[in-house]
Amino acid sequence: MDQFKKQEALIPYFANSYGCAVFSSVAKGGIFFVGGAYGAGEIYKLKSDGSERTLAGKCDLVQAIGGFVLGGEVFSEIIFFETEADYNHFMSGNFEFSANAKAVALTANVETHATTLGNTGLQGGITADQTSVAGIDRGRSKLEYTKGMKVFTLTMGGLMYEATIGGQKFNIKEQMEQQPAKVEQTDQPSPVAVQ
């Protein structure tokens, strides 16, 4: 989570999203027409100012890759949920991104540079300083989400010639329930005052 909190472009998402799912290390690889990805993550509810978070669950990310793919990489991924309804949709069970789903890729060394793609399509090698990448344009009055979600990735190493999150499946492994405080009850009835 800390690596994403250091990204200046994500500060508005931490402050305005209902929650997020964070995968600190996703391994992805493939050769020719066979490939896949796997990572374990945590799901958080966020406070409105983005300063605090509450662990709400744990989940796995699994992706089977079809088509031409060559190489491997390790990256981090964060998914922001715009509203409580979007968060609940993700938490309701097995969730999967559609085949054309895209992410905004951030570079590890520069705060706001996006290097590959946004929701508007492939922008290979063009940085955020050179073009408006959907979701991190500071000139916009409202944050952009796609179907209530916004995905960012941060490449940690490796080289991969395939840059889509389409087909990623998320399996909720554990949900932490916030239980209300229990009131202790005694077996003896309380005394009744007689007048």
PDB file of C-alpha atoms in Angstrom:
ATOM      1  CA  MET A   1       0.000   0.000   0.000  1.00  0.00           C
ATOM      2  CA  ASP A   2       2.806   2.429   0.872  1.00  0.00           C
ATOM      3  CA  GLN A   3       4.255   2.337  -2.645  1.00  0.00           C
ATOM      4  CA  PHE A   4       0.916   3.543  -4.008  1.00  0.00           C
ATOM      5  CA  LYS A   5       0.429   6.176  -1.303  1.00  0.00           C
ATOM      6  CA  LYS A   6       3.708   7.757  -2.452  1.00  0.00           C
ATOM      7  CA  GLN A   7       2.247   8.345  -5.938  1.00  0.00           C
ATOM      8  CA  GLU A   8       0.996  11.935  -6.038  1.00  0.00           C
ATOM      9  CA  ALA A   9      -1.467  11.111  -8.825  1.00  0.00           C
ATOM     10  CA  LEU A  10      -3.308   8.653  -6.552  1.00  0.00           C
ATOM     11  CA  ILE A  11      -3.900  11.013  -3.607  1.00  0.00           C
ATOM     12  CA  PRO A  12      -7.367  12.039  -4.909  1.00  0.00           C
ATOM     13  CA  TYR A  13      -8.351   8.374  -5.286  1.00  0.00           C
ATOM     14  CA  PHE A  14      -7.358   7.571  -1.701  1.00  0.00           C
ATOM     15  CA  ALA A  15      -9.332  10.612  -0.531  1.00  0.00           C
ATOM     16  CA  ASN A  16     -12.489  10.031  -2.606  1.00  0.00           C
ATOM     17  CA  SER A  17     -12.885   6.264  -3.067  1.00  0.00           C
ATOM     18  CA  TYR A  18     -14.993   4.084  -0.791  1.00  0.00           C
ATOM     19  CA  GLY A  19     -12.364   1.330  -0.700  1.00  0.00           C
ATOM     20  CA  CYS A  20      -9.555  -0.401  -2.540  1.00  0.00           C
ATOM     21  CA  ALA A  21      -7.958  -3.789  -3.166  1.00  0.00           C
ATOM     22  CA  VAL A  22      -4.147  -3.879  -3.093  1.00  0.00           C
ATOM     23  CA  PHE A  23      -1.904  -6.571  -4.558  1.00  0.00           C
ATOM     24  CA  SER A  24       1.670  -5.786  -3.519  1.00  0.00           C
ATOM     25  CA  SER A  25       3.235  -8.462  -5.723  1.00  0.00           C
ATOM     26  CA  VAL A  26       1.680 -10.038  -8.804  1.00  0.00           C
ATOM     27  CA  ALA A  27       3.836 -12.421 -10.845  1.00  0.00           C
ATOM     28  CA  LYS A  28       2.935 -12.586 -14.517  1.00  0.00           C
ATOM     29  CA  GLY A  29       4.582 -14.598 -17.249  1.00  0.00           C
ATOM     30  CA  GLY A  30       4.150 -16.495 -20.446  1.00  0.00           C
ATOM     31  CA  ILE A  31       5.658 -17.774 -23.619  1.00  0.00           C
ATOM     32  CA  PHE A  32       3.975 -17.579 -27.024  1.00  0.00           C
ATOM     33  CA  PHE A  33       0.308 -18.469 -26.507  1.00  0.00           C
ATOM     34  CA  VAL A  34       0.300 -19.650 -22.872  1.00  0.00           C
ATOM     35  CA  GLY A  35       0.622 -17.465 -19.808  1.00  0.00           C
ATOM     36  CA  GLY A  36      -0.850 -16.451 -16.495  1.00  0.00           C
ATOM     37  CA  ALA A  37      -0.609 -14.282 -13.410  1.00  0.00           C
ATOM     38  CA  TYR A  38      -1.138 -14.737  -9.671  1.00  0.00           C
ATOM     39  CA  GLY A  39      -1.076 -12.466  -6.627  1.00  0.00           C
ATOM     40  CA  ALA A  40      -2.493 -12.322  -3.111  1.00  0.00           C
ATOM     41  CA  GLY A  41      -4.087  -9.096  -1.932  1.00  0.00           C
ATOM     42  CA  GLU A  42      -5.926  -7.254   0.788  1.00  0.00           C
ATOM     43  CA  ILE A  43      -9.170  -5.287   0.583  1.00  0.00           C
ATOM     44  CA  TYR A  44      -9.629  -2.057   2.529  1.00  0.00           C
ATOM     45  CA  LYS A  45     -12.369   0.404   3.363  1.00  0.00           C
ATOM     46  CA  LEU A  46     -11.015   3.963   3.208  1.00  0.00           C
ATOM     47  CA  LYS A  47     -11.850   6.972   5.379  1.00  0.00           C
ATOM     48  CA  SER A  48     -13.156   9.977   3.463  1.00  0.00           C
ATOM     49  CA  ASP A  49      -9.912  11.934   3.836  1.00  0.00           C
ATOM     50  CA  GLY A  50      -7.733   8.980   2.780  1.00  0.00           C
ATOM     51  CA  SER A  51      -5.695   9.095   5.991  1.00  0.00           C
ATOM     52  CA  GLU A  52      -6.945   5.818   7.479  1.00  0.00           C
ATOM     53  CA  ARG A  53      -7.983   2.411   6.221  1.00  0.00           C
ATOM     54  CA  THR A  54      -9.704  -0.638   7.690  1.00  0.00           C
ATOM     55  CA  LEU A  55      -8.775  -4.151   6.557  1.00  0.00           C
ATOM     56  CA  ALA A  56     -11.997  -5.700   5.232  1.00  0.00           C
ATOM     57  CA  GLY A  57     -10.795  -8.913   3.594  1.00  0.00           C
ATOM     58  CA  LYS A  58      -8.242 -10.894   1.636  1.00  0.00           C
ATOM     59  CA  CYS A  59      -8.409 -12.163  -1.924  1.00  0.00           C
ATOM     60  CA  ASP A  60      -6.465 -13.815  -4.733  1.00  0.00           C
ATOM     61  CA  LEU A  61      -5.895 -12.509  -8.249  1.00  0.00           C
ATOM     62  CA  VAL A  62      -5.652 -15.138 -10.996  1.00  0.00           C
ATOM     63  CA  GLN A  63      -5.325 -14.477 -14.710  1.00  0.00           C
ATOM     64  CA  ALA A  64      -5.032 -16.825 -17.665  1.00  0.00           C
ATOM     65  CA  ILE A  65      -3.477 -15.172 -20.701  1.00  0.00           C
ATOM     66  CA  GLY A  66      -4.356 -16.197 -24.249  1.00  0.00           C
ATOM     67  CA  GLY A  67      -2.919 -14.853 -27.473  1.00  0.00           C
ATOM     68  CA  PHE A  68       0.697 -13.929 -28.065  1.00  0.00           C
ATOM     69  CA  VAL A  69       2.607 -13.174 -24.867  1.00  0.00           C
ATOM     70  CA  LEU A  70       6.334 -13.305 -24.232  1.00  0.00           C
ATOM     71  CA  GLY A  71       8.311 -12.604 -21.069  1.00  0.00           C
ATOM     72  CA  GLY A  72       7.537 -12.056 -17.437  1.00  0.00           C
ATOM     73  CA  GLU A  73       7.223  -9.331 -14.851  1.00  0.00           C
ATOM     74  CA  VAL A  74       6.402  -8.621 -11.254  1.00  0.00           C
ATOM     75  CA  PHE A  75       4.079  -5.706 -10.596  1.00  0.00           C
ATOM     76  CA  SER A  76       1.812  -4.217  -7.952  1.00  0.00           C
ATOM     77  CA  GLU A  77      -1.841  -3.440  -8.581  1.00  0.00           C
ATOM     78  CA  ILE A  78      -4.441  -1.332  -6.821  1.00  0.00           C
ATOM     79  CA  ILE A  79      -8.158  -1.222  -7.594  1.00  0.00           C
ATOM     80  CA  PHE A  80     -10.167   1.731  -6.268  1.00  0.00           C
ATOM     81  CA  PHE A  81     -13.933   1.368  -5.707  1.00  0.00           C
ATOM     82  CA  GLU A  82     -15.893   4.575  -6.295  1.00  0.00           C
ATOM     83  CA  THR A  83     -18.929   3.808  -4.095  1.00  0.00           C
ATOM     84  CA  GLU A  84     -20.096   1.342  -1.478  1.00  0.00           C
ATOM     85  CA  ALA A  85     -22.183  -0.411  -4.158  1.00  0.00           C
ATOM     86  CA  ASP A  86     -19.056  -0.914  -6.321  1.00  0.00           C
ATOM     87  CA  TYR A  87     -17.159  -2.235  -3.292  1.00  0.00           C
ATOM     88  CA  ASN A  88     -20.020  -4.646  -2.443  1.00  0.00           C
ATOM     89  CA  HIS A  89     -20.148  -5.855  -6.064  1.00  0.00           C
ATOM     90  CA  PHE A  90     -16.467  -6.801  -5.840  1.00  0.00           C
ATOM     91  CA  MET A  91     -16.914  -8.406  -2.392  1.00  0.00           C
ATOM     92  CA  SER A  92     -20.033 -10.378  -3.373  1.00  0.00           C
ATOM     93  CA  GLY A  93     -18.103 -13.344  -4.685  1.00  0.00           C
ATOM     94  CA  ASN A  94     -16.020 -14.179  -7.717  1.00  0.00           C
ATOM     95  CA  PHE A  95     -15.370 -11.030  -9.730  1.00  0.00           C
ATOM     96  CA  GLU A  96     -13.713 -10.889 -13.158  1.00  0.00           C
ATOM     97  CA  PHE A  97     -12.594  -7.993 -15.370  1.00  0.00           C
ATOM     98  CA  SER A  98     -13.917  -8.050 -18.914  1.00  0.00           C
ATOM     99  CA  ALA A  99     -11.560  -8.883 -21.775  1.00  0.00           C
ATOM    100  CA  ASN A 100     -11.019  -5.237 -22.754  1.00  0.00           C
ATOM    101  CA  ALA A 101     -10.314  -3.893 -19.237  1.00  0.00           C
ATOM    102  CA  LYS A 102      -7.314  -1.584 -19.004  1.00  0.00           C
ATOM    103  CA  ALA A 103      -5.143  -0.138 -16.245  1.00  0.00           C
ATOM    104  CA  VAL A 104      -3.106   3.025 -15.877  1.00  0.00           C
ATOM    105  CA  ALA A 105       0.528   1.995 -15.474  1.00  0.00           C
ATOM    106  CA  LEU A 106       2.736   4.131 -13.246  1.00  0.00           C
ATOM    107  CA  THR A 107       6.513   4.128 -13.262  1.00  0.00           C
ATOM    108  CA  ALA A 108       8.233   3.321  -9.989  1.00  0.00           C
ATOM    109  CA  ASN A 109      10.659   6.252 -10.137  1.00  0.00           C
ATOM    110  CA  VAL A 110       8.468   9.145 -11.223  1.00  0.00           C
ATOM    111  CA  GLU A 111       5.370  10.185  -9.328  1.00  0.00           C
ATOM    112  CA  THR A 112       2.861  10.861 -12.076  1.00  0.00           C
ATOM    113  CA  HIS A 113       4.253   9.277 -15.223  1.00  0.00           C
ATOM    114  CA  ALA A 114       1.952   6.746 -16.823  1.00  0.00           C
ATOM    115  CA  THR A 115       3.808   4.566 -19.263  1.00  0.00           C
ATOM    116  CA  THR A 116       1.422   2.300 -21.078  1.00  0.00           C
ATOM    117  CA  LEU A 117      -2.325   2.633 -21.005  1.00  0.00           C
ATOM    118  CA  GLY A 118      -5.430   4.227 -19.615  1.00  0.00           C
ATOM    119  CA  ASN A 119      -9.151   3.744 -20.155  1.00  0.00           C
ATOM    120  CA  THR A 120      -8.942   5.531 -23.486  1.00  0.00           C
ATOM    121  CA  GLY A 121      -6.716   2.864 -25.025  1.00  0.00           C
ATOM    122  CA  LEU A 122      -3.076   2.032 -25.507  1.00  0.00           C
ATOM    123  CA  GLN A 123      -0.627   4.903 -25.017  1.00  0.00           C
ATOM    124  CA  GLY A 124       2.647   3.042 -25.249  1.00  0.00           C
ATOM    125  CA  GLY A 125       5.612   4.896 -23.811  1.00  0.00           C
ATOM    126  CA  ILE A 126       3.845   8.263 -23.578  1.00  0.00           C
ATOM    127  CA  THR A 127       4.076   9.882 -20.160  1.00  0.00           C
ATOM    128  CA  ALA A 128       1.426  11.849 -18.311  1.00  0.00           C
ATOM    129  CA  ASP A 129       3.474  15.022 -18.848  1.00  0.00           C
ATOM    130  CA  GLN A 130       3.010  14.617 -22.602  1.00  0.00           C
ATOM    131  CA  THR A 131      -0.658  13.678 -22.781  1.00  0.00           C
ATOM    132  CA  SER A 132      -3.791  13.436 -20.676  1.00  0.00           C
ATOM    133  CA  VAL A 133      -4.031   9.891 -19.381  1.00  0.00           C
ATOM    134  CA  ALA A 134      -7.554   9.097 -18.219  1.00  0.00           C
ATOM    135  CA  GLY A 135      -7.847   9.201 -14.478  1.00  0.00           C
ATOM    136  CA  ILE A 136      -4.811  11.268 -13.558  1.00  0.00           C
ATOM    137  CA  ASP A 137      -5.491  14.518 -15.402  1.00  0.00           C
ATOM    138  CA  ARG A 138      -5.425  17.182 -12.679  1.00  0.00           C
ATOM    139  CA  GLY A 139      -7.486  19.525 -14.865  1.00  0.00           C
ATOM    140  CA  ARG A 140     -10.575  17.366 -14.527  1.00  0.00           C
ATOM    141  CA  SER A 141     -13.119  18.348 -11.916  1.00  0.00           C
ATOM    142  CA  LYS A 142     -14.210  14.752 -11.262  1.00  0.00           C
ATOM    143  CA  LEU A 143     -12.171  11.568 -10.950  1.00  0.00           C
ATOM    144  CA  GLU A 144     -12.689   9.001 -13.684  1.00  0.00           C
ATOM    145  CA  TYR A 145     -13.813   5.478 -12.886  1.00  0.00           C
ATOM    146  CA  THR A 146     -14.878   2.743 -15.296  1.00  0.00           C
ATOM    147  CA  LYS A 147     -17.946   0.889 -14.053  1.00  0.00           C
ATOM    148  CA  GLY A 148     -17.196   2.172 -10.551  1.00  0.00           C
ATOM    149  CA  MET A 149     -13.561   1.049 -10.517  1.00  0.00           C
ATOM    150  CA  LYS A 150     -10.156   2.450 -11.384  1.00  0.00           C
ATOM    151  CA  VAL A 151      -7.055   0.256 -11.676  1.00  0.00           C
ATOM    152  CA  PHE A 152      -3.421   1.323 -11.437  1.00  0.00           C
ATOM    153  CA  THR A 153      -0.333  -0.867 -11.787  1.00  0.00           C
ATOM    154  CA  LEU A 154       3.249  -0.258 -10.745  1.00  0.00           C
ATOM    155  CA  THR A 155       5.869  -2.418 -12.482  1.00  0.00           C
ATOM    156  CA  MET A 156       8.529  -3.696 -10.118  1.00  0.00           C
ATOM    157  CA  GLY A 157      10.748  -5.507 -12.599  1.00  0.00           C
ATOM    158  CA  GLY A 158      10.890  -7.630 -15.706  1.00  0.00           C
ATOM    159  CA  LEU A 159       9.799  -7.156 -19.262  1.00  0.00           C
ATOM    160  CA  MET A 160       6.379  -8.085 -20.570  1.00  0.00           C
ATOM    161  CA  TYR A 161       4.857  -7.583 -24.023  1.00  0.00           C
ATOM    162  CA  GLU A 162       1.216  -7.735 -22.928  1.00  0.00           C
ATOM    163  CA  ALA A 163      -0.371  -4.971 -20.883  1.00  0.00           C
ATOM    164  CA  THR A 164      -4.023  -5.673 -20.176  1.00  0.00           C
ATOM    165  CA  ILE A 165      -5.845  -6.700 -17.013  1.00  0.00           C
ATOM    166  CA  GLY A 166      -8.673  -8.301 -18.981  1.00  0.00           C
ATOM    167  CA  GLY A 167      -9.619 -11.695 -17.632  1.00  0.00           C
ATOM    168  CA  GLN A 168      -8.276 -11.132 -14.127  1.00  0.00           C
ATOM    169  CA  LYS A 169     -10.398 -13.080 -11.651  1.00  0.00           C
ATOM    170  CA  PHE A 170     -10.627 -12.255  -7.956  1.00  0.00           C
ATOM    171  CA  ASN A 171     -11.564 -14.839  -5.357  1.00  0.00           C
ATOM    172  CA  ILE A 172     -12.474 -13.537  -1.906  1.00  0.00           C
ATOM    173  CA  LYS A 173     -10.674 -15.748   0.618  1.00  0.00           C
ATOM    174  CA  GLU A 174     -11.600 -14.050   3.852  1.00  0.00           C
ATOM    175  CA  GLN A 175     -13.882 -11.222   4.939  1.00  0.00           C
ATOM    176  CA  MET A 176     -13.323  -9.418   8.200  1.00  0.00           C
ATOM    177  CA  GLU A 177     -16.656  -8.529   9.731  1.00  0.00           C
ATOM    178  CA  GLN A 178     -16.911  -5.556  12.041  1.00  0.00           C
ATOM    179  CA  GLN A 179     -18.923  -6.985  14.909  1.00  0.00           C
ATOM    180  CA  PRO A 180     -20.861  -4.599  17.131  1.00  0.00           C
ATOM    181  CA  ALA A 181     -19.813  -4.581  20.774  1.00  0.00           C
ATOM    182  CA  LYS A 182     -21.585  -7.308  22.745  1.00  0.00           C
ATOM    183  CA  VAL A 183     -23.584  -6.316  25.805  1.00  0.00           C
ATOM    184  CA  GLU A 184     -23.028  -8.621  28.758  1.00  0.00           C
ATOM    185  CA  GLN A 185     -26.241 -10.042  30.192  1.00  0.00           C
ATOM    186  CA  THR A 186     -26.555 -11.772  33.555  1.00  0.00           C
ATOM    187  CA  ASP A 187     -28.797 -14.730  34.305  1.00  0.00           C
ATOM    188  CA  GLN A 188     -30.231 -13.070  37.406  1.00  0.00           C
ATOM    189  CA  PRO A 189     -33.105 -10.665  36.978  1.00  0.00           C
ATOM    190  CA  SER A 190     -32.454  -7.119  38.140  1.00  0.00           C
ATOM    191  CA  PRO A 191     -34.127  -6.165  41.439  1.00  0.00           C
ATOM    192  CA  VAL A 192     -37.426  -4.275  41.224  1.00  0.00           C
ATOM    193  CA  ALA A 193     -38.053  -1.445  43.655  1.00  0.00           C
ATOM    194  CA  VAL A 194     -41.359  -1.846  45.557  1.00  0.00           C
ATOM    195  CA  GLN A 195     -43.011   1.227  47.059  1.00  0.00           C
TER     196      GLN A 195
END
